[in-house]
Coordinates of C-alpha atoms in Angstrom, one line a residue:
Chain C
X16 CA -53.0 85.5 52.5
X17 CA -56.0 87.1 51.0
X18 CA -55.3 85.8 47.7
X19 CA -54.5 82.2 49.0
X20 CA -58.4 82.8 51.0
X21 CA -59.7 84.1 47.0
X22 CA -58.3 80.9 45.9
X23 CA -59.9 78.1 47.7
X24 CA -63.5 80.1 47.8
X25 CA -63.2 79.6 44.0
X26 CA -62.5 76.5 44.1
X27 CA -65.1 75.4 46.4
X28 CA -67.6 77.5 44.2
X29 CA -66.6 75.2 41.2
X30 CA -67.1 71.9 42.8
X31 CA -70.3 72.8 44.5
X32 CA -71.1 73.9 40.5
X33 CA -69.6 70.6 39.1
X34 CA -71.5 68.5 41.8
X35 CA -74.8 70.4 41.4
X36 CA -74.3 69.7 37.6
X37 CA -74.0 66.2 38.2
X38 CA -77.3 65.9 40.4
X39 CA -79.4 67.7 38.0
X40 CA -78.3 65.7 34.8
X41 CA -81.3 63.6 34.8
X42 CA -83.8 65.6 34.8
X43 CA -82.6 67.8 32.0
X44 CA -82.2 64.8 29.7
X45 CA -83.0 65.0 26.4
X46 CA -85.4 61.9 25.6
X47 CA -87.9 62.8 28.0
X48 CA -91.4 61.4 27.2
X49 CA -94.3 63.6 26.0
X50 CA -96.6 61.8 27.3
X51 CA -98.2 59.5 30.4
X52 CA -97.8 56.2 30.5
X53 CA -101.7 56.7 31.5
X54 CA -102.4 58.5 28.6
X55 CA -100.2 55.8 26.2
X56 CA -102.5 52.6 28.0
X57 CA -105.6 54.7 27.0
X58 CA -104.1 55.3 23.5
X59 CA -102.4 51.9 22.7
X60 CA -106.1 49.9 24.0
X61 CA -108.7 52.6 22.2
X62 CA -107.0 53.8 19.0
X63 CA -106.4 51.4 15.9
X64 CA -102.8 52.2 15.0
X65 CA -102.4 48.6 13.4
X66 CA -102.7 48.4 9.6
X67 CA -102.8 45.0 8.2
X68 CA -101.5 44.0 5.2
X69 CA -103.7 45.1 3.1
X70 CA -104.7 47.9 4.5
X71 CA -101.0 49.1 3.9
X72 CA -100.6 47.7 0.3
X73 CA -102.9 50.8 -0.5
X74 CA -100.7 53.1 0.8
X75 CA -97.4 51.9 -1.3
X76 CA -97.8 54.3 -4.4
X77 CA -99.2 57.2 -2.0
X78 CA -96.9 60.3 -1.9
X79 CA -98.4 61.4 1.3
X80 CA -97.4 58.3 3.2
X81 CA -94.1 57.0 3.8
X82 CA -93.0 53.3 5.0
X83 CA -90.1 53.5 7.4
X84 CA -88.4 50.6 8.1
X85 CA -86.7 50.1 11.4
X86 CA -84.8 46.8 10.0
X87 CA -80.3 46.9 10.0
X88 CA -79.1 48.4 6.8
X89 CA -78.1 45.0 5.5
X90 CA -81.6 43.8 5.6
X91 CA -83.0 46.7 4.6
X92 CA -80.6 46.3 1.3
X93 CA -81.8 42.9 1.0
X94 CA -85.3 43.6 0.8
X95 CA -87.6 46.7 1.2
X96 CA -90.8 48.1 0.1
X97 CA -90.6 50.4 -2.6
X98 CA -89.9 54.1 -1.4
X99 CA -89.5 52.8 1.9
X100 CA -87.0 54.9 4.1
X101 CA -84.1 52.8 6.5
X102 CA -83.9 54.6 9.8
X103 CA -82.9 51.9 12.4
X104 CA -83.8 51.4 16.4
X105 CA -80.8 52.9 17.4
X106 CA -80.9 56.2 15.0
X107 CA -85.0 56.7 15.5
X108 CA -84.2 59.2 18.0
X109 CA -81.2 61.5 16.1
X110 CA -81.4 65.7 15.5
X111 CA -81.0 64.6 11.9
X112 CA -84.7 62.9 11.5
X113 CA -86.7 65.1 14.2
X114 CA -88.0 67.4 10.9
X115 CA -89.1 64.3 9.1
X116 CA -91.1 63.1 11.6
X117 CA -92.8 66.2 12.6
X118 CA -93.6 66.6 8.9
X119 CA -97.6 65.9 7.6
X120 CA -96.9 62.7 6.3
X121 CA -98.5 59.3 7.3
X122 CA -95.8 56.8 8.4
X123 CA -96.2 53.1 8.7
X124 CA -93.3 51.7 10.4
X125 CA -92.2 48.2 9.6
X126 CA -89.6 45.5 11.1
X127 CA -89.2 41.7 10.9
X128 CA -92.5 41.4 12.9
X129 CA -95.4 43.5 14.4
X130 CA -93.9 43.2 17.5
X131 CA -91.0 45.4 17.1
X132 CA -92.9 47.7 14.9
X133 CA -95.7 48.3 17.1
X134 CA -93.2 48.2 20.1
X135 CA -91.4 51.7 18.1
X136 CA -95.1 52.9 17.5
X137 CA -95.3 53.3 21.2
X138 CA -92.0 54.7 21.9
X139 CA -92.2 57.0 19.1
X140 CA -95.7 57.8 20.0
X141 CA -95.4 58.7 23.9
X142 CA -92.2 60.8 22.8
X143 CA -94.4 63.2 21.1
X144 CA -94.6 62.0 17.3
X145 CA -97.8 61.6 15.5
X146 CA -99.6 60.4 12.5
X147 CA -97.6 57.1 13.0
X148 CA -98.7 53.9 11.9
X149 CA -97.4 50.1 13.2
X150 CA -97.6 47.5 10.0
X151 CA -99.4 44.1 11.8
X152 CA -96.9 41.7 9.9
X153 CA -93.5 41.9 9.3
X154 CA -90.8 42.3 6.1
X155 CA -91.1 38.5 5.2
X156 CA -95.0 38.3 5.6
X157 CA -95.2 41.7 3.1
X158 CA -93.2 39.4 1.0
X159 CA -95.5 36.2 1.1
X160 CA -98.3 38.1 0.6
X161 CA -97.9 41.1 -1.0
X162 CA -94.7 40.5 -3.2
X163 CA -96.2 37.5 -4.3
X164 CA -99.8 38.4 -4.7
X165 CA -100.9 36.3 -1.5
X166 CA -103.3 38.4 0.1
X167 CA -106.7 36.7 -0.8
X168 CA -106.0 33.2 -1.7
X169 CA -104.5 32.4 2.3
X170 CA -104.9 36.0 4.3
X171 CA -102.6 36.9 6.4
X172 CA -103.2 36.9 10.1
X173 CA -102.4 39.6 12.7
X174 CA -100.2 39.1 15.8
X175 CA -103.0 39.0 18.4
X176 CA -105.3 36.5 16.1
X177 CA -105.8 33.1 18.2
X178 CA -104.4 30.6 16.2
X179 CA -106.1 27.7 17.8
X180 CA -109.1 27.2 19.6
X181 CA -107.0 26.9 22.6
X182 CA -109.9 25.5 25.0
X183 CA -110.9 22.9 22.4
X184 CA -107.0 21.6 21.7
X185 CA -106.4 21.0 25.8
X186 CA -109.9 19.0 25.8
X187 CA -109.2 17.0 22.5
X188 CA -105.6 16.0 23.8
X189 CA -107.2 15.2 27.2
X190 CA -108.6 12.1 26.1
Chain Y
X1 CA -63.6 86.8 59.0
X2 CA -64.8 88.0 55.6
X3 CA -63.9 85.0 53.8
X4 CA -65.8 83.3 56.3
X5 CA -69.4 85.3 55.9
X6 CA -68.9 84.9 52.0
X7 CA -68.0 81.4 52.7
X8 CA -71.6 80.4 54.3
X9 CA -73.5 82.6 52.3
X10 CA -72.1 80.3 49.4
X11 CA -73.2 77.7 50.8
X12 CA -76.6 78.4 52.3
X13 CA -77.6 79.3 48.6
X14 CA -76.6 76.4 47.2
X15 CA -77.9 74.5 49.9
X16 CA -81.5 76.1 49.6
X17 CA -81.3 75.7 45.6
X18 CA -80.8 72.2 46.3
X19 CA -83.7 71.8 48.5
X20 CA -86.2 73.3 46.0
X21 CA -84.7 70.4 43.2
X22 CA -87.9 68.6 41.9
X23 CA -87.8 65.6 43.7
X24 CA -86.1 62.0 42.0
X25 CA -87.1 58.8 43.2
X26 CA -84.5 56.3 43.8
X27 CA -86.1 53.3 43.9
X28 CA -87.8 53.7 40.2
X29 CA -86.3 55.9 37.6
X30 CA -88.8 56.2 35.0
X31 CA -87.2 55.4 31.5
X32 CA -87.0 57.1 28.7
X33 CA -87.5 57.1 25.0
X34 CA -83.6 56.0 24.3
X35 CA -83.3 53.8 26.9
X36 CA -86.6 51.7 26.0
X37 CA -85.7 51.6 22.7
X38 CA -82.4 49.8 23.5
X39 CA -84.3 47.4 25.5
X40 CA -86.2 46.5 23.0
X41 CA -83.4 46.0 20.6
X42 CA -81.8 43.9 23.2
X43 CA -84.5 41.9 23.8
X44 CA -83.8 41.4 27.4
X45 CA -87.7 41.3 28.7
X46 CA -88.8 38.4 26.6
X47 CA -89.1 34.7 28.1
X48 CA -89.7 31.8 25.3
X49 CA -91.8 29.0 25.6
X50 CA -89.4 26.8 27.0
X51 CA -88.5 29.3 29.7
X52 CA -91.5 29.1 30.2
X53 CA -92.7 25.6 30.4
X54 CA -89.2 24.3 32.8
X55 CA -90.5 27.4 35.2
X56 CA -94.3 26.3 35.1
X57 CA -92.9 22.2 35.6
X58 CA -90.4 23.1 38.5
X59 CA -93.6 25.3 40.1
X60 CA -91.2 28.0 41.0
X61 CA -92.9 29.9 43.2
X62 CA -91.6 33.2 42.1
X63 CA -93.9 32.8 38.6
X64 CA -97.0 34.8 38.2
X65 CA -98.5 34.8 34.9
X66 CA -100.3 37.7 33.9
X67 CA -103.2 37.3 31.2
X68 CA -103.2 40.7 29.5
X69 CA -106.1 39.8 27.5
X70 CA -110.1 40.4 28.4
X71 CA -111.7 38.6 30.5
X72 CA -114.2 36.5 28.4
X73 CA -110.8 35.4 26.5
X74 CA -109.5 34.5 30.0
X75 CA -112.4 32.8 30.9
X76 CA -112.4 30.6 27.8
X77 CA -108.8 29.3 28.3
X78 CA -105.9 30.6 30.5
X79 CA -102.7 29.0 31.4
X80 CA -102.0 27.3 34.8
X81 CA -102.5 29.3 37.7
X82 CA -102.9 32.6 35.7
X83 CA -104.4 36.0 36.8
X84 CA -106.4 38.2 34.5
X85 CA -105.4 41.7 34.2
X86 CA -106.8 43.3 31.2
X87 CA -104.6 45.8 29.5
X88 CA -106.9 48.3 30.0
X89 CA -106.9 48.0 33.6
X90 CA -103.3 47.9 34.0
X91 CA -102.5 50.8 36.0
X92 CA -105.4 51.0 37.7
X93 CA -104.9 51.6 41.3
X94 CA -105.8 47.7 42.6
X95 CA -103.5 45.9 40.2
X96 CA -100.6 48.4 41.5
X97 CA -99.1 45.4 44.0
X98 CA -99.0 43.1 41.0
X99 CA -96.9 44.9 38.6
X100 CA -94.9 47.0 41.2
X101 CA -93.2 44.7 43.7
X102 CA -89.7 42.9 43.8
X103 CA -90.9 39.8 45.1
X104 CA -92.4 37.8 42.0
X105 CA -91.2 37.5 38.1
X106 CA -94.5 38.3 36.3
X107 CA -94.6 37.1 33.0
X108 CA -97.7 39.1 30.9
X109 CA -99.0 37.2 27.9
X110 CA -101.6 37.3 25.6
X111 CA -102.8 35.5 22.1
X112 CA -99.4 37.3 20.2
X113 CA -97.3 39.3 21.5
X114 CA -98.4 42.8 21.1
X115 CA -100.6 43.4 23.6
X116 CA -98.4 41.5 26.0
X117 CA -95.5 43.7 25.1
X118 CA -97.5 47.1 25.4
X119 CA -98.5 46.0 28.8
X120 CA -94.6 45.6 29.5
X121 CA -93.0 48.3 27.9
X122 CA -95.3 50.5 29.9
X123 CA -94.7 49.2 33.0
X124 CA -90.8 48.9 32.1
X125 CA -91.2 52.6 31.1
X126 CA -92.6 53.3 35.1
X127 CA -89.4 51.8 36.4
X128 CA -91.6 48.9 37.5
X129 CA -89.0 45.4 37.8
X130 CA -89.4 42.0 37.5
X131 CA -91.8 42.4 34.5
X132 CA -92.0 40.1 31.5
X133 CA -93.3 39.6 28.0
X134 CA -94.1 35.9 27.0
X135 CA -92.5 35.6 23.6
X136 CA -95.0 34.7 20.5
X137 CA -98.1 34.0 23.7
X138 CA -100.3 31.9 23.5
X139 CA -99.9 30.8 19.7
X140 CA -96.2 29.8 20.2
X141 CA -97.0 27.8 23.3
X142 CA -99.1 25.8 21.6
X143 CA -97.3 25.5 18.6
X144 CA -94.3 24.4 20.4
X145 CA -95.0 23.0 24.1
X146 CA -98.4 21.8 23.0
X147 CA -98.5 20.5 19.6
X148 CA -94.8 20.3 18.9
X149 CA -93.7 19.4 16.0
X150 CA -90.8 16.8 14.7
X151 CA -87.8 19.0 13.3
X152 CA -87.8 16.5 10.6
X153 CA -85.0 13.4 9.5
X154 CA -82.4 16.3 8.6
X155 CA -82.4 17.6 12.3
X156 CA -79.7 18.6 14.4
X157 CA -79.2 16.1 17.4
X158 CA -79.5 19.6 19.3
X159 CA -83.3 20.3 17.7
X160 CA -84.2 16.3 18.7
X161 CA -83.6 16.9 22.2
X162 CA -85.7 20.0 22.4
X163 CA -88.2 18.4 20.9
X164 CA -87.7 15.4 23.7
X165 CA -88.0 18.2 25.9
X166 CA -91.1 19.9 24.3
X167 CA -93.2 16.2 24.0
X168 CA -92.4 15.4 27.3
X169 CA -93.7 19.1 28.9
X170 CA -96.7 18.7 26.6
X171 CA -97.8 15.1 27.8
X172 CA -97.1 17.2 31.5
X173 CA -99.8 19.9 30.5
X174 CA -102.1 18.2 28.8
X175 CA -102.6 15.1 30.7
X176 CA -103.1 17.4 34.6
X177 CA -104.0 20.6 33.1
X178 CA -107.9 19.6 34.5
X179 CA -106.1 18.9 37.7
X180 CA -103.6 21.7 38.2
X181 CA -106.6 24.4 36.8
X182 CA -108.8 22.6 39.6
X183 CA -106.4 22.6 42.5
X184 CA -104.0 25.5 42.3
X185 CA -105.3 28.0 45.1
X186 CA -105.8 31.5 43.4
X187 CA -102.5 33.5 43.5
X188 CA -102.4 35.6 46.8
X189 CA -101.0 39.0 46.2
X190 CA -97.3 39.8 46.3
X191 CA -96.2 41.6 49.2
X192 CA -96.4 45.4 48.1
X193 CA -93.0 47.2 47.6
X194 CA -92.7 49.8 50.3
X195 CA -92.4 53.3 49.0
X196 CA -89.9 55.3 51.1
X197 CA -91.5 58.3 52.7
X198 CA -90.3 61.3 51.6
X199 CA -88.7 63.6 53.8
X200 CA -91.2 66.2 55.4
X201 CA -90.8 69.8 55.3
X202 CA -88.8 72.0 53.2
X203 CA -90.2 75.2 51.8
X204 CA -93.9 73.8 50.8

């Protein structure tokens, strides 16, 4: 009888323990942000973390700088900026790269377009990594303007540059 | 008898520990780095210019366009019915009823996609629902809807269909843009999401 009671007691304690574990699992999640959204908002509106193609091109042969290609391995094999490393989106937070992201090198993130690179910049910086920059232009822009030395002839416009005089276009269309 | 006392002590101790755990918000769970990276890869937060044109033409009552550029740029030109929340002020108290709510579908836009997606990501991370981003921004809006280009003689029937729809949309927006701008009443603030009152008491 006494034994039965002890077994029941043990069972209850174990069940409670498991319930507890489930209830607290999100609190101890591994990928929590280091910085608040408010802090990041101040950073995105005050800091210049975007590098134009011209600015970034100057850093290609520099050992203190590394380019991070966030596209798929297949795209990376097709073309990548020289000496770039390939870390696709879903592997950026892997344990293998923690040390890499914490070293002193300046890191320039690029992808298919400015938007992906910028989003990854925002998330990784909020996650706590420093010394990150985002390329304002994608791999295709790089080929066109840097590999083919087209920088000064046309000039690559950043993602947020207005490509039209919006108000004038609308007035013109009215007539 | 003895067992009951032990059992009671165990329940009470677990209960008191549970009561002291940090409170978790159930309505707006903050997203973490891995969640956000996955969202961005899946591009679920993006709305195309064609989708936006449909929403505007159908006068979707749940649509709220939010221009995140500064007030000068907004003053020069903005999409019909859009309100202006400069990115800098996004998390200010006065804009919370607009960005943290459940009754409207917000679409952030800027000239390109960088400023608007920053607004979208930060809101998403805070657990705010119903916030989307116009893919390509005003540049894409003008390139595809206001001044659509003919896809050329090699175009598939789908491309020609899309062109016809864009051309019609273009006439709609350029023909009546001045009128809609003046007549449309300023957007009213949506009903703020009711925050559940937290349980009072405990060990504070």
